[in-house]
Amino acid sequence: MPTLLEAQGACAGYGEIEVLGGVDVSIAAGSITAVIGSNGAGKSTLMRSLAGLLPLRRGSIRFDGVDVTARRAHQRVSDGIALVPEGRLVFPDFTVAETLRMGAFTPRSRKGWQPRVEKMYELFPRLRERRSTQAGLLSGGEQQMLALARGLMSLPRVLLLDEPSLGLAPAMADEVFTALRAIRDQGMTIGVVEQNVYAALSIADTAYVMEDGHVVRHGPAAALIGDPSIRQAYLGL
Ligand SMILES: Nc1ncnc2c1ncn2[C@@H]1O[C@H](COP(=O)(O)OP(=O)(O)OP(=O)(O)O)[C@@H](O)[C@H]1O
Ligand SMILES: [Mg+2]
């Protein structure tokens, strides 16, 4: 599949600290690309850079063949790059239904928001059950599903997720991973950062391993999951 979103030689950081030291990552259309690596490796920083929340110091970000390096975060959302950041961040006082409606805020996504809400309820039946409940009263897993569905409401062409299974009970995490696979099977392009390396490699097509602001390995997820050094370093096997 052709590349939809890519970073080339991406360097970014905070103040004096350079976190990304020239990262090359490419996310193929219609695939799940996982980014794994230890704490502080720069995974979230990479996601923020792809979404335009953090400017690059050097290098470039290309989306569908167009250089979007200079485009700001809100412009990239309109372009079709959606980031679901770590920690879910749903507004506690809004109901599930209101939150979904708010997700359709870009010019491109406003039209047809109602049938899209229905699609979200098909994808996440729990959200339908809880559509009149305030987001703040949902369980952690339900909030993650809501954050994911809200991201999809903006009609992204690529969905970036930072640690979607963080803090979730295993059964809930499984539901989230199953949903990601279903979304991919419907044609969505997904980039996902995950602590749960085994689950991430199990659902991903391609994976990148980051250490200390650099990509140290990448390849088909199935190859990495079987690789002895990956198994030892990240899977504790
Ligand atoms: N806003 C910030 N200001 C200063 N330094 C930051 C900021 N955010 C992250 N860092 C630093 O940048 C480095 C990479 O952080 P980042 O959050 O990208 O790592 P990560 O791979 O996502 O880690 P984790 O697995 O813990 O989420 C870390 O050393 C972190 O302390
Ligand atoms: Mg992180």
Short mmCIF file of N, CA and C in Angstrom, two decimals, residues 12-156:
data_model
loop_
_atom_site.label_atom_id
_atom_site.label_comp_id
_atom_site.label_asym_id
_atom_site.label_seq_id
_atom_site.Cartn_x
_atom_site.Cartn_y
_atom_site.Cartn_z
N ALA A 12 12.79 16.95 16.84
CA ALA A 12 11.90 17.81 17.62
C ALA A 12 12.25 17.66 19.08
N GLY A 13 11.87 18.62 19.87
CA GLY A 13 12.16 18.54 21.30
C GLY A 13 11.48 19.66 22.05
N TYR A 14 11.92 19.82 23.28
CA TYR A 14 11.32 20.81 24.17
C TYR A 14 12.46 21.66 24.73
N GLY A 15 12.45 22.95 24.45
CA GLY A 15 13.50 23.83 24.96
C GLY A 15 14.86 23.34 24.53
N GLU A 16 15.72 23.16 25.50
CA GLU A 16 17.09 22.74 25.20
C GLU A 16 17.16 21.25 24.81
N ILE A 17 16.12 20.53 25.18
CA ILE A 17 16.17 19.07 24.99
C ILE A 17 15.75 18.67 23.59
N GLU A 18 16.62 17.97 22.91
CA GLU A 18 16.23 17.41 21.61
C GLU A 18 15.78 15.97 21.87
N VAL A 19 14.52 15.68 21.59
CA VAL A 19 14.00 14.34 21.87
C VAL A 19 14.11 13.47 20.62
N LEU A 20 13.55 13.92 19.52
CA LEU A 20 13.63 13.13 18.28
C LEU A 20 14.90 13.53 17.54
N GLY A 21 15.74 12.54 17.28
CA GLY A 21 17.02 12.82 16.66
C GLY A 21 17.08 12.37 15.21
N GLY A 22 16.05 12.66 14.45
CA GLY A 22 16.06 12.29 13.03
C GLY A 22 15.31 10.98 12.82
N VAL A 23 13.99 11.06 12.93
CA VAL A 23 13.16 9.85 12.88
C VAL A 23 12.50 9.71 11.51
N ASP A 24 12.62 8.53 10.94
CA ASP A 24 11.93 8.18 9.70
C ASP A 24 10.86 7.15 10.02
N VAL A 25 9.62 7.48 9.75
CA VAL A 25 8.53 6.55 9.98
C VAL A 25 7.56 6.70 8.81
N SER A 26 7.06 5.58 8.30
CA SER A 26 6.02 5.74 7.29
C SER A 26 4.85 4.83 7.57
N ILE A 27 3.67 5.40 7.46
CA ILE A 27 2.42 4.71 7.77
C ILE A 27 1.69 4.48 6.46
N ALA A 28 1.55 3.20 6.11
CA ALA A 28 0.93 2.86 4.83
C ALA A 28 -0.59 2.98 4.92
N ALA A 29 -1.19 3.42 3.83
CA ALA A 29 -2.65 3.55 3.77
C ALA A 29 -3.31 2.22 4.08
N GLY A 30 -4.32 2.26 4.92
CA GLY A 30 -5.10 1.07 5.22
C GLY A 30 -4.44 0.09 6.17
N SER A 31 -3.35 0.53 6.80
CA SER A 31 -2.62 -0.38 7.69
C SER A 31 -2.69 0.11 9.13
N ILE A 32 -2.31 -0.79 10.03
CA ILE A 32 -2.02 -0.39 11.41
C ILE A 32 -0.50 -0.40 11.56
N THR A 33 0.04 0.74 11.94
CA THR A 33 1.47 0.84 12.21
C THR A 33 1.64 1.09 13.70
N ALA A 34 2.40 0.23 14.37
CA ALA A 34 2.60 0.36 15.81
C ALA A 34 3.96 0.97 16.08
N VAL A 35 4.02 1.79 17.12
CA VAL A 35 5.30 2.32 17.58
C VAL A 35 5.47 1.87 19.03
N ILE A 36 6.55 1.14 19.26
CA ILE A 36 6.80 0.65 20.61
C ILE A 36 8.18 1.16 21.05
N GLY A 37 8.48 0.96 22.33
CA GLY A 37 9.77 1.40 22.86
C GLY A 37 9.62 1.77 24.31
N SER A 38 10.75 1.87 25.01
CA SER A 38 10.66 2.09 26.46
C SER A 38 10.19 3.49 26.79
N ASN A 39 9.92 3.71 28.07
CA ASN A 39 9.46 5.01 28.54
C ASN A 39 10.50 6.07 28.20
N GLY A 40 10.01 7.20 27.72
CA GLY A 40 10.91 8.30 27.41
C GLY A 40 11.61 8.19 26.07
N ALA A 41 11.26 7.17 25.28
CA ALA A 41 11.93 6.96 23.98
C ALA A 41 11.57 8.04 22.96
N GLY A 42 10.43 8.71 23.18
CA GLY A 42 10.02 9.76 22.25
C GLY A 42 8.80 9.41 21.43
N LYS A 43 8.07 8.39 21.85
CA LYS A 43 6.90 7.93 21.09
C LYS A 43 5.80 9.00 21.06
N SER A 44 5.49 9.54 22.24
CA SER A 44 4.44 10.58 22.28
C SER A 44 4.90 11.83 21.53
N THR A 45 6.17 12.13 21.65
CA THR A 45 6.71 13.29 20.94
C THR A 45 6.56 13.10 19.43
N LEU A 46 6.79 11.90 18.96
CA LEU A 46 6.60 11.61 17.54
C LEU A 46 5.14 11.82 17.13
N MET A 47 4.22 11.31 17.95
CA MET A 47 2.79 11.47 17.64
C MET A 47 2.42 12.95 17.58
N ARG A 48 2.92 13.72 18.56
CA ARG A 48 2.61 15.16 18.58
C ARG A 48 3.19 15.85 17.35
N SER A 49 4.35 15.40 16.92
CA SER A 49 4.97 16.01 15.73
C SER A 49 4.16 15.68 14.48
N LEU A 50 3.70 14.44 14.39
CA LEU A 50 2.90 14.05 13.22
C LEU A 50 1.60 14.85 13.17
N ALA A 51 1.03 15.11 14.36
CA ALA A 51 -0.25 15.83 14.42
C ALA A 51 -0.08 17.34 14.35
N GLY A 52 1.16 17.82 14.41
CA GLY A 52 1.40 19.26 14.30
C GLY A 52 1.30 19.99 15.62
N LEU A 53 1.24 19.26 16.74
CA LEU A 53 1.19 19.93 18.04
C LEU A 53 2.57 20.39 18.47
N LEU A 54 3.58 19.82 17.87
CA LEU A 54 4.96 20.18 18.19
C LEU A 54 5.67 20.41 16.86
N PRO A 55 6.25 21.61 16.66
CA PRO A 55 6.90 21.87 15.37
C PRO A 55 8.20 21.08 15.23
N LEU A 56 8.52 20.72 14.02
CA LEU A 56 9.80 20.06 13.78
C LEU A 56 10.91 21.11 13.76
N ARG A 57 12.08 20.70 14.22
CA ARG A 57 13.26 21.57 14.12
C ARG A 57 14.00 21.32 12.81
N ARG A 58 13.98 20.08 12.41
CA ARG A 58 14.51 19.71 11.10
C ARG A 58 13.69 18.54 10.59
N GLY A 59 13.81 18.27 9.30
CA GLY A 59 13.07 17.15 8.73
C GLY A 59 11.70 17.59 8.25
N SER A 60 10.90 16.61 7.85
CA SER A 60 9.59 16.95 7.28
C SER A 60 8.55 15.90 7.61
N ILE A 61 7.30 16.35 7.53
CA ILE A 61 6.15 15.46 7.64
C ILE A 61 5.40 15.56 6.31
N ARG A 62 5.13 14.42 5.71
CA ARG A 62 4.36 14.41 4.46
C ARG A 62 3.08 13.61 4.67
N PHE A 63 2.00 14.18 4.14
CA PHE A 63 0.69 13.53 4.25
C PHE A 63 0.12 13.42 2.86
N ASP A 64 -0.12 12.20 2.43
CA ASP A 64 -0.65 11.95 1.08
C ASP A 64 0.19 12.66 0.02
N GLY A 65 1.50 12.59 0.21
CA GLY A 65 2.40 13.16 -0.79
C GLY A 65 2.64 14.66 -0.68
N VAL A 66 1.93 15.31 0.27
CA VAL A 66 2.06 16.76 0.40
C VAL A 66 2.86 17.08 1.66
N ASP A 67 3.78 18.03 1.56
CA ASP A 67 4.56 18.44 2.72
C ASP A 67 3.68 19.28 3.65
N VAL A 68 3.40 18.76 4.83
CA VAL A 68 2.53 19.47 5.78
C VAL A 68 3.32 19.99 6.98
N THR A 69 4.65 19.96 6.86
CA THR A 69 5.50 20.32 8.00
C THR A 69 5.10 21.66 8.60
N ALA A 70 4.75 22.62 7.75
CA ALA A 70 4.45 23.97 8.24
C ALA A 70 2.99 24.12 8.65
N ARG A 71 2.19 23.09 8.42
CA ARG A 71 0.76 23.22 8.77
C ARG A 71 0.55 22.99 10.25
N ARG A 72 -0.31 23.82 10.81
CA ARG A 72 -0.54 23.76 12.25
C ARG A 72 -1.53 22.64 12.59
N ALA A 73 -1.62 22.37 13.88
CA ALA A 73 -2.41 21.22 14.31
C ALA A 73 -3.86 21.28 13.79
N HIS A 74 -4.51 22.42 13.93
CA HIS A 74 -5.92 22.48 13.52
C HIS A 74 -6.06 22.31 12.01
N GLN A 75 -5.05 22.78 11.26
CA GLN A 75 -5.09 22.60 9.81
C GLN A 75 -4.92 21.12 9.46
N ARG A 76 -4.05 20.45 10.23
CA ARG A 76 -3.84 19.03 9.94
C ARG A 76 -5.07 18.20 10.30
N VAL A 77 -5.82 18.64 11.31
CA VAL A 77 -7.09 17.96 11.61
C VAL A 77 -8.02 18.09 10.41
N SER A 78 -8.08 19.30 9.85
CA SER A 78 -8.91 19.50 8.66
C SER A 78 -8.40 18.68 7.48
N ASP A 79 -7.08 18.54 7.39
CA ASP A 79 -6.49 17.71 6.33
C ASP A 79 -6.91 16.25 6.49
N GLY A 80 -7.15 15.85 7.74
CA GLY A 80 -7.55 14.47 7.98
C GLY A 80 -6.62 13.69 8.88
N ILE A 81 -5.82 14.40 9.67
CA ILE A 81 -4.93 13.73 10.64
C ILE A 81 -5.53 13.94 12.03
N ALA A 82 -5.98 12.86 12.66
CA ALA A 82 -6.59 12.98 13.99
C ALA A 82 -5.73 12.28 15.02
N LEU A 83 -5.46 12.97 16.12
CA LEU A 83 -4.70 12.37 17.22
C LEU A 83 -5.61 12.19 18.43
N VAL A 84 -5.64 10.96 18.94
CA VAL A 84 -6.28 10.71 20.24
C VAL A 84 -5.15 10.64 21.25
N PRO A 85 -4.96 11.71 22.02
CA PRO A 85 -3.78 11.75 22.89
C PRO A 85 -3.89 10.79 24.07
N GLU A 86 -2.77 10.63 24.75
CA GLU A 86 -2.74 9.77 25.93
C GLU A 86 -3.67 10.36 26.99
N GLY A 87 -4.35 9.50 27.70
CA GLY A 87 -5.14 9.96 28.82
C GLY A 87 -6.57 10.32 28.47
N ARG A 88 -6.97 10.01 27.22
CA ARG A 88 -8.39 10.09 26.83
C ARG A 88 -8.94 11.50 26.75
N LEU A 89 -8.90 12.26 27.85
CA LEU A 89 -9.30 13.66 27.77
C LEU A 89 -10.68 13.89 27.18
N VAL A 90 -11.67 13.25 27.73
CA VAL A 90 -13.04 13.60 27.34
C VAL A 90 -13.55 14.65 28.33
N PHE A 91 -14.45 15.51 27.87
CA PHE A 91 -15.02 16.52 28.77
C PHE A 91 -16.04 15.84 29.65
N PRO A 92 -15.83 15.87 30.98
CA PRO A 92 -16.65 15.05 31.88
C PRO A 92 -18.13 15.39 31.88
N ASP A 93 -18.49 16.66 31.63
CA ASP A 93 -19.89 17.07 31.77
C ASP A 93 -20.74 16.81 30.53
N PHE A 94 -20.09 16.55 29.40
CA PHE A 94 -20.86 16.29 28.20
C PHE A 94 -21.26 14.83 28.12
N THR A 95 -22.44 14.58 27.60
CA THR A 95 -22.87 13.19 27.45
C THR A 95 -22.09 12.54 26.30
N VAL A 96 -22.23 11.24 26.23
CA VAL A 96 -21.62 10.47 25.14
C VAL A 96 -22.09 11.02 23.79
N ALA A 97 -23.42 11.20 23.65
CA ALA A 97 -23.97 11.67 22.37
C ALA A 97 -23.45 13.06 22.03
N GLU A 98 -23.38 13.95 23.02
CA GLU A 98 -22.87 15.31 22.78
C GLU A 98 -21.40 15.27 22.38
N THR A 99 -20.65 14.41 23.04
CA THR A 99 -19.22 14.31 22.75
C THR A 99 -18.99 13.86 21.31
N LEU A 100 -19.80 12.90 20.87
CA LEU A 100 -19.65 12.40 19.50
C LEU A 100 -20.00 13.50 18.50
N ARG A 101 -21.08 14.20 18.78
CA ARG A 101 -21.49 15.28 17.88
C ARG A 101 -20.36 16.32 17.77
N MET A 102 -19.75 16.64 18.92
CA MET A 102 -18.67 17.64 18.93
C MET A 102 -17.47 17.18 18.11
N GLY A 103 -17.32 15.87 17.98
CA GLY A 103 -16.19 15.36 17.21
C GLY A 103 -16.26 15.73 15.74
N ALA A 104 -17.47 16.02 15.27
CA ALA A 104 -17.66 16.36 13.85
C ALA A 104 -17.56 17.86 13.66
N PHE A 105 -16.42 18.42 14.02
CA PHE A 105 -16.32 19.88 14.04
C PHE A 105 -15.60 20.46 12.83
N THR A 106 -14.96 19.61 12.05
CA THR A 106 -14.25 20.15 10.89
C THR A 106 -15.25 20.38 9.76
N PRO A 107 -14.97 21.33 8.86
CA PRO A 107 -15.91 21.60 7.77
C PRO A 107 -16.29 20.32 7.01
N ARG A 108 -15.28 19.49 6.76
CA ARG A 108 -15.49 18.27 5.99
C ARG A 108 -16.39 17.27 6.72
N SER A 109 -16.37 17.31 8.06
CA SER A 109 -17.05 16.24 8.81
C SER A 109 -18.42 16.63 9.33
N ARG A 110 -18.78 17.93 9.19
CA ARG A 110 -20.07 18.37 9.76
C ARG A 110 -21.25 17.69 9.09
N LYS A 111 -21.15 17.60 7.77
CA LYS A 111 -22.24 16.99 7.02
C LYS A 111 -22.30 15.49 7.34
N GLY A 112 -23.52 15.03 7.59
CA GLY A 112 -23.68 13.59 7.80
C GLY A 112 -23.22 13.10 9.16
N TRP A 113 -23.20 14.01 10.14
CA TRP A 113 -22.70 13.57 11.45
C TRP A 113 -23.65 12.58 12.11
N GLN A 114 -24.97 12.71 11.83
CA GLN A 114 -25.91 11.84 12.54
C GLN A 114 -25.75 10.36 12.18
N PRO A 115 -25.76 10.02 10.88
CA PRO A 115 -25.51 8.60 10.57
C PRO A 115 -24.14 8.12 11.05
N ARG A 116 -23.18 9.05 11.13
CA ARG A 116 -21.86 8.64 11.61
C ARG A 116 -21.91 8.28 13.09
N VAL A 117 -22.73 8.99 13.86
CA VAL A 117 -22.91 8.63 15.27
C VAL A 117 -23.43 7.20 15.36
N GLU A 118 -24.41 6.88 14.50
CA GLU A 118 -24.95 5.53 14.47
C GLU A 118 -23.86 4.49 14.21
N LYS A 119 -22.97 4.82 13.28
CA LYS A 119 -21.86 3.91 12.97
C LYS A 119 -20.99 3.70 14.20
N MET A 120 -20.78 4.76 14.96
CA MET A 120 -19.96 4.65 16.17
C MET A 120 -20.62 3.72 17.19
N TYR A 121 -21.96 3.82 17.26
CA TYR A 121 -22.68 2.94 18.19
C TYR A 121 -22.63 1.49 17.72
N GLU A 122 -22.54 1.30 16.40
CA GLU A 122 -22.41 -0.08 15.90
C GLU A 122 -21.04 -0.64 16.26
N LEU A 123 -20.03 0.24 16.16
CA LEU A 123 -18.66 -0.16 16.46
C LEU A 123 -18.49 -0.40 17.97
N PHE A 124 -19.11 0.45 18.76
CA PHE A 124 -18.99 0.37 20.22
C PHE A 124 -20.38 0.34 20.85
N PRO A 125 -20.99 -0.85 20.89
CA PRO A 125 -22.36 -0.94 21.43
C PRO A 125 -22.49 -0.38 22.85
N ARG A 126 -21.41 -0.45 23.63
CA ARG A 126 -21.46 0.12 24.97
C ARG A 126 -21.77 1.61 24.96
N LEU A 127 -21.28 2.28 23.93
CA LEU A 127 -21.51 3.73 23.86
C LEU A 127 -22.98 4.03 23.58
N ARG A 128 -23.62 3.17 22.82
CA ARG A 128 -25.05 3.37 22.58
C ARG A 128 -25.83 3.25 23.88
N GLU A 129 -25.48 2.20 24.65
CA GLU A 129 -26.15 2.01 25.93
C GLU A 129 -25.99 3.22 26.84
N ARG A 130 -24.84 3.87 26.72
CA ARG A 130 -24.52 4.95 27.64
C ARG A 130 -24.61 6.32 26.99
N ARG A 131 -25.38 6.42 25.90
CA ARG A 131 -25.34 7.67 25.12
C ARG A 131 -25.80 8.90 25.87
N SER A 132 -26.65 8.71 26.90
CA SER A 132 -27.12 9.88 27.66
C SER A 132 -26.33 10.09 28.95
N THR A 133 -25.29 9.28 29.14
CA THR A 133 -24.48 9.39 30.35
C THR A 133 -23.37 10.42 30.15
N GLN A 134 -23.07 11.15 31.22
CA GLN A 134 -21.95 12.09 31.14
C GLN A 134 -20.64 11.32 31.01
N ALA A 135 -19.77 11.85 30.15
CA ALA A 135 -18.51 11.16 29.86
C ALA A 135 -17.70 10.89 31.13
N GLY A 136 -17.77 11.82 32.07
CA GLY A 136 -16.98 11.68 33.30
C GLY A 136 -17.42 10.50 34.15
N LEU A 137 -18.60 9.98 33.89
CA LEU A 137 -19.10 8.86 34.69
C LEU A 137 -18.81 7.50 34.04
N LEU A 138 -18.23 7.54 32.85
CA LEU A 138 -17.92 6.27 32.17
C LEU A 138 -16.70 5.62 32.80
N SER A 139 -16.58 4.32 32.60
CA SER A 139 -15.37 3.61 33.04
C SER A 139 -14.21 4.04 32.15
N GLY A 140 -13.00 3.71 32.59
CA GLY A 140 -11.81 4.08 31.81
C GLY A 140 -11.88 3.53 30.38
N GLY A 141 -12.31 2.29 30.27
CA GLY A 141 -12.37 1.68 28.94
C GLY A 141 -13.42 2.34 28.06
N GLU A 142 -14.56 2.67 28.68
CA GLU A 142 -15.61 3.34 27.91
C GLU A 142 -15.16 4.73 27.49
N GLN A 143 -14.41 5.40 28.35
CA GLN A 143 -13.89 6.73 27.98
C GLN A 143 -12.91 6.62 26.82
N GLN A 144 -12.11 5.56 26.83
CA GLN A 144 -11.17 5.37 25.72
C GLN A 144 -11.93 5.12 24.42
N MET A 145 -12.97 4.31 24.49
CA MET A 145 -13.78 4.07 23.30
C MET A 145 -14.41 5.37 22.81
N LEU A 146 -14.86 6.18 23.76
CA LEU A 146 -15.48 7.46 23.40
C LEU A 146 -14.45 8.38 22.74
N ALA A 147 -13.25 8.42 23.30
CA ALA A 147 -12.20 9.28 22.73
C ALA A 147 -11.87 8.83 21.31
N LEU A 148 -11.83 7.52 21.13
CA LEU A 148 -11.55 6.96 19.82
C LEU A 148 -12.68 7.29 18.82
N ALA A 149 -13.91 7.10 19.29
CA ALA A 149 -15.07 7.38 18.43
C ALA A 149 -15.15 8.86 18.11
N ARG A 150 -14.85 9.70 19.08
CA ARG A 150 -14.85 11.14 18.83
C ARG A 150 -13.83 11.49 17.75
N GLY A 151 -12.65 10.84 17.83
CA GLY A 151 -11.64 11.05 16.79
C GLY A 151 -12.16 10.64 15.42
N LEU A 152 -12.86 9.54 15.36
CA LEU A 152 -13.39 9.07 14.07
C LEU A 152 -14.49 9.99 13.53
N MET A 153 -15.19 10.68 14.43
CA MET A 153 -16.26 11.58 14.00
C MET A 153 -15.73 12.73 13.14
N SER A 154 -14.44 13.05 13.26
CA SER A 154 -13.88 14.13 12.45
C SER A 154 -13.52 13.65 11.04
N LEU A 155 -13.91 12.42 10.71
CA LEU A 155 -13.63 11.81 9.40
C LEU A 155 -12.15 11.86 9.05
N PRO A 156 -11.32 11.35 9.93
CA PRO A 156 -9.89 11.39 9.64
C PRO A 156 -9.55 10.46 8.49
#
